[in-house]
mmCIF file of C-alpha atoms and ligand atoms in Angstrom:
data_model
loop_
_atom_site.group_PDB
_atom_site.id
_atom_site.type_symbol
_atom_site.label_atom_id
_atom_site.label_comp_id
_atom_site.label_asym_id
_atom_site.label_seq_id
_atom_site.Cartn_x
_atom_site.Cartn_y
_atom_site.Cartn_z
ATOM 1 C CA MET G 1 -62.824 -8.764 -59.543
ATOM 2 C CA LEU G 2 -61.816 -9.134 -63.191
ATOM 3 C CA SER G 3 -59.214 -6.397 -62.866
ATOM 4 C CA ARG G 4 -57.768 -8.118 -59.762
ATOM 5 C CA LEU G 5 -57.462 -11.370 -61.662
ATOM 6 C CA LEU G 6 -55.772 -9.533 -64.523
ATOM 7 C CA VAL G 7 -53.277 -8.029 -62.094
ATOM 8 C CA ALA G 8 -52.607 -11.477 -60.611
ATOM 9 C CA PHE G 9 -52.140 -12.833 -64.086
ATOM 10 C CA ALA G 10 -49.830 -9.974 -65.037
ATOM 11 C CA LEU G 11 -47.794 -10.418 -61.832
ATOM 12 C CA CYS G 12 -47.387 -14.118 -62.592
ATOM 13 C CA ALA G 13 -46.556 -13.392 -66.259
ATOM 14 C CA LEU G 14 -43.694 -11.184 -65.064
ATOM 15 C CA LEU G 15 -42.176 -14.261 -63.489
ATOM 16 C CA GLY G 16 -41.690 -16.098 -66.745
ATOM 17 C CA SER G 17 -42.539 -19.631 -67.730
ATOM 18 C CA GLY G 18 -40.571 -21.228 -64.868
ATOM 19 C CA ALA G 19 -43.167 -20.147 -62.281
ATOM 20 C CA ARG G 20 -44.842 -23.023 -60.436
ATOM 21 C CA ALA G 21 -48.521 -22.367 -60.951
ATOM 22 C CA GLN G 22 -49.991 -24.735 -58.374
ATOM 23 C CA ASP G 23 -48.607 -23.007 -55.297
ATOM 24 C CA ALA G 24 -47.357 -19.472 -55.640
ATOM 25 C CA GLN G 25 -44.369 -19.440 -53.293
ATOM 26 C CA ALA G 26 -43.219 -16.123 -51.908
ATOM 27 C CA GLU G 27 -40.055 -16.164 -53.987
ATOM 28 C CA GLU G 28 -42.276 -15.782 -57.043
ATOM 29 C CA VAL G 29 -43.652 -12.460 -55.867
ATOM 30 C CA PRO G 30 -42.236 -9.773 -58.185
ATOM 31 C CA TYR G 31 -41.002 -6.372 -57.077
ATOM 32 C CA ILE G 32 -43.728 -3.801 -57.597
ATOM 33 C CA ARG G 33 -43.766 -0.735 -55.365
ATOM 34 C CA THR G 34 -46.833 0.365 -53.475
ATOM 35 C CA PRO G 35 -47.482 3.972 -54.543
ATOM 36 C CA GLN G 36 -46.585 6.368 -51.716
ATOM 37 C CA SER G 37 -50.186 7.630 -51.451
ATOM 38 C CA VAL G 38 -51.323 4.025 -50.882
ATOM 39 C CA VAL G 39 -48.563 3.476 -48.295
ATOM 40 C CA ASP G 40 -49.911 6.519 -46.414
ATOM 41 C CA LYS G 41 -53.469 5.144 -46.527
ATOM 42 C CA MET G 42 -52.363 1.679 -45.406
ATOM 43 C CA LEU G 43 -50.607 3.119 -42.354
ATOM 44 C CA ASP G 44 -53.590 5.345 -41.548
ATOM 45 C CA LEU G 45 -55.921 2.363 -41.885
ATOM 46 C CA ALA G 46 -53.835 0.428 -39.350
ATOM 47 C CA GLY G 47 -53.685 3.485 -37.067
ATOM 48 C CA VAL G 48 -49.891 3.153 -36.796
ATOM 49 C CA GLY G 49 -48.358 5.093 -33.916
ATOM 50 C CA PRO G 50 -45.145 5.450 -31.872
ATOM 51 C CA ASP G 51 -45.877 2.318 -29.811
ATOM 52 C CA ASP G 52 -46.114 0.095 -32.865
ATOM 53 C CA TYR G 53 -43.688 -2.489 -34.117
ATOM 54 C CA LEU G 54 -44.276 -2.883 -37.844
ATOM 55 C CA ILE G 55 -43.011 -5.733 -40.012
ATOM 56 C CA ASP G 56 -43.250 -5.540 -43.805
ATOM 57 C CA LEU G 57 -43.033 -8.907 -45.536
ATOM 58 C CA GLY G 58 -41.267 -8.450 -48.870
ATOM 59 C CA SER G 59 -40.208 -4.878 -48.192
ATOM 60 C CA GLY G 60 -39.024 -3.824 -51.687
ATOM 61 C CA ASP G 61 -37.355 -0.404 -51.421
ATOM 62 C CA GLY G 62 -38.374 -0.128 -47.744
ATOM 63 C CA ARG G 63 -40.955 2.608 -48.190
ATOM 64 C CA ILE G 64 -43.587 1.162 -45.822
ATOM 65 C CA VAL G 65 -41.268 0.700 -42.823
ATOM 66 C CA ILE G 66 -39.472 3.990 -43.482
ATOM 67 C CA THR G 67 -42.756 5.922 -43.759
ATOM 68 C CA ALA G 68 -44.040 4.275 -40.551
ATOM 69 C CA ALA G 69 -40.878 5.409 -38.721
ATOM 70 C CA LEU G 70 -40.718 8.858 -40.274
ATOM 71 C CA LYS G 71 -44.363 9.920 -40.164
ATOM 72 C CA HIS G 72 -45.739 7.829 -37.283
ATOM 73 C CA GLY G 73 -42.710 7.332 -35.018
ATOM 74 C CA ALA G 74 -43.058 3.525 -35.207
ATOM 75 C CA ARG G 75 -40.224 0.984 -35.105
ATOM 76 C CA GLY G 76 -39.879 -2.135 -37.185
ATOM 77 C CA PHE G 77 -38.178 -3.994 -39.955
ATOM 78 C CA GLY G 78 -38.654 -5.276 -43.450
ATOM 79 C CA VAL G 79 -37.506 -8.561 -44.930
ATOM 80 C CA GLU G 80 -36.639 -8.887 -48.570
ATOM 81 C CA ILE G 81 -34.979 -11.564 -50.689
ATOM 82 C CA ASP G 82 -33.348 -9.170 -53.124
ATOM 83 C CA PRO G 83 -30.094 -8.063 -51.402
ATOM 84 C CA THR G 84 -29.787 -4.991 -53.637
ATOM 85 C CA LEU G 85 -33.169 -3.768 -52.391
ATOM 86 C CA VAL G 86 -32.175 -4.529 -48.787
ATOM 87 C CA GLN G 87 -29.036 -2.448 -49.155
ATOM 88 C CA ALA G 88 -30.949 0.401 -50.838
ATOM 89 C CA SER G 89 -33.600 0.306 -48.070
ATOM 90 C CA ASN G 90 -31.041 0.523 -45.256
ATOM 91 C CA GLU G 91 -29.388 3.404 -47.104
ATOM 92 C CA ALA G 92 -32.750 5.178 -47.572
ATOM 93 C CA ALA G 93 -33.521 4.729 -43.850
ATOM 94 C CA ARG G 94 -30.139 6.214 -42.969
ATOM 95 C CA LYS G 95 -30.720 9.200 -45.280
ATOM 96 C CA ALA G 96 -34.170 9.737 -43.759
ATOM 97 C CA GLY G 97 -32.602 9.704 -40.260
ATOM 98 C CA VAL G 98 -34.588 6.651 -39.107
ATOM 99 C CA ALA G 99 -31.938 3.913 -39.442
ATOM 100 C CA GLU G 100 -32.318 2.950 -35.769
ATOM 101 C CA ARG G 101 -36.060 2.493 -36.064
ATOM 102 C CA ALA G 102 -36.344 1.047 -39.580
ATOM 103 C CA GLN G 103 -34.128 -1.896 -40.443
ATOM 104 C CA PHE G 104 -34.014 -4.252 -43.382
ATOM 105 C CA PHE G 105 -32.804 -7.796 -43.619
ATOM 106 C CA ASP G 106 -31.964 -10.077 -46.490
ATOM 107 C CA ARG G 107 -34.297 -12.852 -45.344
ATOM 108 C CA ASP G 108 -37.041 -15.110 -46.645
ATOM 109 C CA LEU G 109 -40.404 -13.989 -45.323
ATOM 110 C CA PHE G 110 -41.375 -17.595 -44.632
ATOM 111 C CA GLU G 111 -38.402 -17.929 -42.291
ATOM 112 C CA THR G 112 -39.017 -14.666 -40.493
ATOM 113 C CA ASP G 113 -40.180 -14.514 -36.885
ATOM 114 C CA ILE G 114 -43.191 -12.183 -37.026
ATOM 115 C CA SER G 115 -44.280 -12.654 -33.401
ATOM 116 C CA LYS G 116 -43.117 -9.149 -32.334
ATOM 117 C CA ALA G 117 -45.370 -7.384 -34.846
ATOM 118 C CA THR G 118 -48.167 -5.141 -33.681
ATOM 119 C CA VAL G 119 -48.677 -4.213 -37.341
ATOM 120 C CA LEU G 120 -47.930 -6.493 -40.280
ATOM 121 C CA THR G 121 -47.945 -5.156 -43.830
ATOM 122 C CA MET G 122 -47.701 -6.969 -47.146
ATOM 123 C CA TYR G 123 -48.033 -6.586 -50.879
ATOM 124 C CA LEU G 124 -47.629 -10.155 -52.032
ATOM 125 C CA LEU G 125 -49.959 -12.472 -53.959
ATOM 126 C CA PRO G 126 -53.317 -14.058 -53.040
ATOM 127 C CA ALA G 127 -51.866 -17.573 -52.623
ATOM 128 C CA VAL G 128 -49.020 -16.243 -50.474
ATOM 129 C CA ASN G 129 -51.478 -14.410 -48.203
ATOM 130 C CA LEU G 130 -53.354 -17.683 -47.775
ATOM 131 C CA GLN G 131 -50.138 -19.540 -46.981
ATOM 132 C CA LEU G 132 -49.318 -16.951 -44.320
ATOM 133 C CA ARG G 133 -52.820 -16.874 -42.831
ATOM 134 C CA PRO G 134 -52.381 -19.659 -40.219
ATOM 135 C CA ARG G 135 -49.247 -17.947 -38.866
ATOM 136 C CA ILE G 136 -50.957 -14.560 -38.839
ATOM 137 C CA LEU G 137 -53.858 -15.966 -36.832
ATOM 138 C CA GLN G 138 -51.355 -17.053 -34.152
ATOM 139 C CA LEU G 139 -50.142 -13.464 -33.648
ATOM 140 C CA LYS G 140 -51.079 -11.471 -30.552
ATOM 141 C CA PRO G 141 -54.795 -10.640 -30.541
ATOM 142 C CA GLY G 142 -55.225 -7.071 -31.700
ATOM 143 C CA THR G 143 -52.311 -7.150 -34.169
ATOM 144 C CA ARG G 144 -53.320 -5.195 -37.275
ATOM 145 C CA VAL G 145 -52.606 -6.682 -40.660
ATOM 146 C CA VAL G 146 -52.747 -4.584 -43.808
ATOM 147 C CA SER G 147 -52.486 -5.989 -47.294
ATOM 148 C CA HIS G 148 -52.233 -4.036 -50.511
ATOM 149 C CA ASP G 149 -54.613 -5.470 -53.106
ATOM 150 C CA TRP G 150 -54.933 -9.091 -51.955
ATOM 151 C CA ASP G 151 -57.359 -10.483 -49.447
ATOM 152 C CA MET G 152 -57.186 -13.475 -47.080
ATOM 153 C CA GLY G 153 -59.819 -15.684 -48.660
ATOM 154 C CA GLU G 154 -62.603 -16.510 -46.223
ATOM 155 C CA TRP G 155 -61.155 -14.344 -43.460
ATOM 156 C CA ARG G 156 -63.318 -11.282 -44.001
ATOM 157 C CA PRO G 157 -61.430 -7.971 -43.606
ATOM 158 C CA ASP G 158 -62.387 -5.676 -40.725
ATOM 159 C CA ALA G 159 -62.029 -2.752 -43.133
ATOM 160 C CA LYS G 160 -61.458 -2.320 -46.843
ATOM 161 C CA VAL G 161 -60.562 0.912 -48.642
ATOM 162 C CA MET G 162 -60.603 1.424 -52.400
ATOM 163 C CA LEU G 163 -58.126 3.975 -53.666
ATOM 164 C CA GLU G 164 -58.915 5.151 -57.153
ATOM 165 C CA GLY G 165 -56.864 6.181 -60.131
ATOM 166 C CA LEU G 166 -53.340 5.217 -59.127
ATOM 167 C CA ASN G 167 -50.819 4.293 -61.752
ATOM 168 C CA LYS G 168 -49.340 0.849 -61.503
ATOM 169 C CA PRO G 169 -46.747 -0.589 -63.831
ATOM 170 C CA VAL G 170 -48.830 -3.576 -64.917
ATOM 171 C CA MET G 171 -52.245 -1.910 -65.124
ATOM 172 C CA PRO G 172 -52.212 1.819 -65.867
ATOM 173 C CA VAL G 173 -54.820 3.808 -63.899
ATOM 174 C CA GLN G 174 -55.764 0.804 -61.799
ATOM 175 C CA ALA G 175 -57.467 1.233 -58.450
ATOM 176 C CA SER G 176 -55.693 -0.081 -55.351
ATOM 177 C CA THR G 177 -57.415 -1.769 -52.455
ATOM 178 C CA ALA G 178 -56.113 -1.751 -48.904
ATOM 179 C CA TYR G 179 -57.439 -4.439 -46.533
ATOM 180 C CA LEU G 180 -57.256 -4.409 -42.745
ATOM 181 C CA TRP G 181 -57.665 -7.378 -40.402
ATOM 182 C CA ILE G 182 -57.447 -7.338 -36.622
ATOM 183 C CA VAL G 183 -56.091 -10.642 -35.324
ATOM 184 C CA PRO G 184 -58.898 -12.048 -33.156
ATOM 185 C CA ALA G 185 -58.397 -13.672 -29.752
ATOM 186 C CA ARG G 186 -59.147 -17.394 -29.769
ATOM 187 C CA VAL G 187 -62.337 -17.947 -27.828
ATOM 188 C CA ALA G 188 -63.760 -21.166 -29.289
ATOM 189 C CA GLY G 189 -64.698 -23.610 -26.550
ATOM 190 C CA THR G 190 -66.540 -23.785 -23.272
ATOM 191 C CA TRP G 191 -66.209 -21.043 -20.656
ATOM 192 C CA ARG G 192 -67.506 -20.789 -17.120
ATOM 193 C CA LEU G 193 -68.601 -17.237 -16.379
ATOM 194 C CA GLN G 194 -69.095 -15.877 -12.877
ATOM 195 C CA LEU G 195 -70.809 -12.604 -12.112
ATOM 196 C CA GLU G 196 -69.169 -11.114 -9.062
ATOM 197 C CA ASP G 197 -71.965 -9.466 -7.238
ATOM 198 C CA PRO G 198 -71.760 -9.133 -3.464
ATOM 199 C CA GLY G 199 -74.503 -11.165 -1.866
ATOM 200 C CA LYS G 200 -75.794 -12.530 -5.149
ATOM 201 C CA LYS G 201 -74.179 -15.419 -7.009
ATOM 202 C CA ASP G 202 -74.817 -15.814 -10.692
ATOM 203 C CA ALA G 203 -72.940 -18.165 -13.003
ATOM 204 C CA MET G 204 -73.341 -19.526 -16.480
ATOM 205 C CA THR G 205 -71.550 -21.688 -19.004
ATOM 206 C CA ILE G 206 -70.995 -20.282 -22.475
ATOM 207 C CA GLU G 207 -70.036 -22.364 -25.449
ATOM 208 C CA PHE G 208 -68.423 -20.157 -28.089
ATOM 209 C CA THR G 209 -68.171 -21.117 -31.737
ATOM 210 C CA GLN G 210 -65.662 -19.081 -33.719
ATOM 211 C CA ARG G 211 -64.771 -18.551 -37.342
ATOM 212 C CA PHE G 212 -61.997 -15.931 -37.534
ATOM 213 C CA GLN G 213 -63.464 -12.796 -35.847
ATOM 214 C CA GLU G 214 -67.044 -14.029 -36.092
ATOM 215 C CA ILE G 215 -68.397 -15.605 -32.914
ATOM 216 C CA THR G 216 -71.658 -17.091 -31.734
ATOM 217 C CA GLY G 217 -72.499 -18.735 -28.436
ATOM 218 C CA VAL G 218 -74.938 -20.789 -26.422
ATOM 219 C CA VAL G 219 -75.518 -19.941 -22.760
ATOM 220 C CA GLN G 220 -76.412 -22.550 -20.171
ATOM 221 C CA ARG G 221 -77.803 -21.309 -16.879
ATOM 222 C CA GLU G 222 -79.689 -23.033 -14.102
ATOM 223 C CA ARG G 223 -82.800 -21.445 -15.554
ATOM 224 C CA GLY G 224 -82.229 -22.849 -19.047
ATOM 225 C CA ARG G 225 -80.404 -22.525 -22.315
ATOM 226 C CA THR G 226 -80.382 -19.445 -24.569
ATOM 227 C CA LEU G 227 -78.458 -18.093 -27.516
ATOM 228 C CA LEU G 228 -75.902 -15.373 -26.959
ATOM 229 C CA GLN G 229 -77.015 -12.103 -28.566
ATOM 230 C CA SER G 230 -74.938 -9.579 -30.541
ATOM 231 C CA ALA G 231 -71.634 -11.369 -29.923
ATOM 232 C CA HIS G 232 -68.720 -9.329 -31.250
ATOM 233 C CA LEU G 233 -64.958 -9.818 -31.123
ATOM 234 C CA ARG G 234 -62.347 -7.242 -32.149
ATOM 235 C CA GLY G 235 -58.817 -8.338 -31.301
ATOM 236 C CA ALA G 236 -59.009 -9.164 -27.586
ATOM 237 C CA GLU G 237 -62.106 -7.068 -26.977
ATOM 238 C CA ILE G 238 -65.315 -9.008 -26.637
ATOM 239 C CA ARG G 239 -68.917 -8.028 -26.093
ATOM 240 C CA PHE G 240 -72.148 -9.960 -26.062
ATOM 241 C CA ALA G 241 -75.587 -9.885 -24.502
ATOM 242 C CA VAL G 242 -77.350 -12.568 -22.482
ATOM 243 C CA ILE G 243 -81.112 -12.579 -22.272
ATOM 244 C CA ASP G 244 -82.717 -13.966 -19.162
ATOM 245 C CA GLU G 245 -85.916 -15.297 -20.659
ATOM 246 C CA THR G 246 -87.370 -16.247 -17.295
ATOM 247 C CA ARG G 247 -87.791 -12.583 -16.444
ATOM 248 C CA ARG G 248 -90.603 -10.469 -17.804
ATOM 249 C CA PRO G 249 -90.000 -8.296 -19.613
ATOM 250 C CA SER G 250 -86.840 -10.149 -20.716
ATOM 251 C CA VAL G 251 -84.036 -7.599 -20.786
ATOM 252 C CA PRO G 252 -80.663 -8.405 -22.351
ATOM 253 C CA GLU G 253 -77.729 -7.962 -20.027
ATOM 254 C CA GLN G 254 -74.724 -6.515 -21.882
ATOM 255 C CA PHE G 255 -71.238 -7.924 -21.227
ATOM 256 C CA PHE G 256 -68.072 -6.007 -22.191
ATOM 257 C CA GLY G 257 -64.649 -7.481 -21.604
ATOM 258 C CA ARG G 258 -61.192 -8.527 -22.711
ATOM 259 C CA VAL G 259 -59.726 -11.936 -23.440
ATOM 260 C CA PHE G 260 -56.415 -12.858 -21.778
ATOM 261 C CA GLY G 261 -55.622 -16.364 -23.023
ATOM 262 C CA ASP G 262 -57.849 -18.719 -21.023
ATOM 263 C CA THR G 263 -59.458 -15.949 -19.003
ATOM 264 C CA MET G 264 -61.762 -13.129 -19.957
ATOM 265 C CA GLU G 265 -63.139 -10.425 -17.730
ATOM 266 C CA GLY G 266 -64.977 -7.159 -17.784
ATOM 267 C CA SER G 267 -68.152 -5.500 -16.639
ATOM 268 C CA THR G 268 -71.795 -5.580 -17.537
ATOM 269 C CA GLY G 269 -73.903 -2.693 -18.748
ATOM 270 C CA THR G 270 -75.164 -2.308 -15.185
ATOM 271 C CA GLY G 271 -71.631 -2.158 -13.770
ATOM 272 C CA ARG G 272 -71.330 -5.717 -12.399
ATOM 273 C CA HIS G 273 -67.884 -7.264 -12.691
ATOM 274 C CA TRP G 274 -67.635 -10.632 -14.469
ATOM 275 C CA ARG G 275 -64.880 -13.131 -15.045
ATOM 276 C CA ALA G 276 -64.821 -16.248 -17.210
ATOM 277 C CA GLN G 277 -62.447 -19.170 -17.310
ATOM 278 C CA ARG G 278 -61.993 -21.506 -20.261
ATOM 279 C CA GLN G 279 -62.995 -25.071 -19.420
ATOM 280 C CA SER G 280 -62.189 -26.681 -22.755
ATOM 281 C CA GLY G 281 -61.323 -25.788 -26.333
ATOM 282 C CA ASN G 282 -58.389 -23.698 -27.549
HETATM 283 C C1 LIG F 1 -44.906 -6.469 -54.693
HETATM 284 S S1 LIG F 1 -43.349 -6.154 -53.909
HETATM 285 C C2 LIG F 1 -43.810 -5.117 -52.547
HETATM 286 C C3 LIG F 1 -42.696 -4.224 -52.051
HETATM 287 C C4 LIG F 1 -43.079 -3.315 -50.872
HETATM 288 N N1 LIG F 1 -43.596 -4.058 -49.740
HETATM 289 C C5 LIG F 1 -44.109 -2.311 -51.302
HETATM 290 O O1 LIG F 1 -45.295 -2.539 -50.976
HETATM 291 O O2 LIG F 1 -43.748 -1.330 -51.985
HETATM 292 C C6 LIG F 1 -42.995 -7.726 -53.134
HETATM 293 C C7 LIG F 1 -41.573 -7.859 -52.667
HETATM 294 O O3 LIG F 1 -41.457 -9.125 -52.005
HETATM 295 C C8 LIG F 1 -40.148 -9.623 -52.246
HETATM 296 N N2 LIG F 1 -40.178 -11.059 -51.985
HETATM 297 C C9 LIG F 1 -40.643 -12.029 -52.782
HETATM 298 N N3 LIG F 1 -40.500 -13.214 -52.201
HETATM 299 C C10 LIG F 1 -39.938 -13.016 -50.982
HETATM 300 C C11 LIG F 1 -39.562 -13.878 -49.911
HETATM 301 N N4 LIG F 1 -39.735 -15.197 -49.980
HETATM 302 N N5 LIG F 1 -39.031 -13.334 -48.813
HETATM 303 C C12 LIG F 1 -38.832 -11.980 -48.746
HETATM 304 N N6 LIG F 1 -39.172 -11.127 -49.740
HETATM 305 C C13 LIG F 1 -39.727 -11.622 -50.837
HETATM 306 C C14 LIG F 1 -39.910 -9.250 -53.693
HETATM 307 O O4 LIG F 1 -38.519 -9.257 -53.997
HETATM 308 C C15 LIG F 1 -40.523 -7.858 -53.759
HETATM 309 O O5 LIG F 1 -39.592 -6.845 -53.516
#
């Protein structure tokens, strides 16, 4: 923790005395390259592949987007406010033979449309990550977000990898950390769930409470009210268990499904199809 604060301090010190301390705007983020070995780990962590569209916010010399195109067959772009770096990145992509799949634009990251991303990468500053967080949470559920060194505050990462012994300009032999988040579907609110079982009707109302990817729920059935068990959300994939306490022994019924906006559907552990519709909430 101390070393991370020192790095933050050193990054800010590089900016000179004119830096506004109270809100670190993106334009204050200095140019420091992610070591290539860390770039490789970040892309592995996100599981980047040929179907991905990767956007790097503050793309420096373009190494993340170029590596994603070259080694993983992905497409994407980087945005960067230093035009010299943008030019060098487009040139490097051309030399690497990936100019059609890796493009770079002289653009402010705060004015960049990131909605096409299936993978978003960044090496910015803690305050900038926090400023971006509300926009990131609006991305398509399942979008992977990887940050070099800085976290997202209270949004717990889905994975975190420490990479030891890498040289960085501001802190020699300083470990790097790569964080991964999977953008969760928005499930907070009340849902009406119907089990589609020929000849046997079963319905329930579930009230989901959500904090980032963490969800809990209360189930209301004709037979009474119970807490949802083992509720888990990863991108658009949801699973939970409902215990019917009126039955003895009370066996949890497992639900596996996917969220599609205001609908979710899937099957139970015993192969019954279920479908739920949002009644209220976002
Ligand atoms: C720490 S470097 C990371 C470079 C590259 N992504 C990497 O990991 O090697 C951050 C980059 O963000 C750029 N940057 C800072 N503010 C920006 C903004 N508002 N819009 C776009 N790029 C910005 C800086 O010029 C710098 O090149």
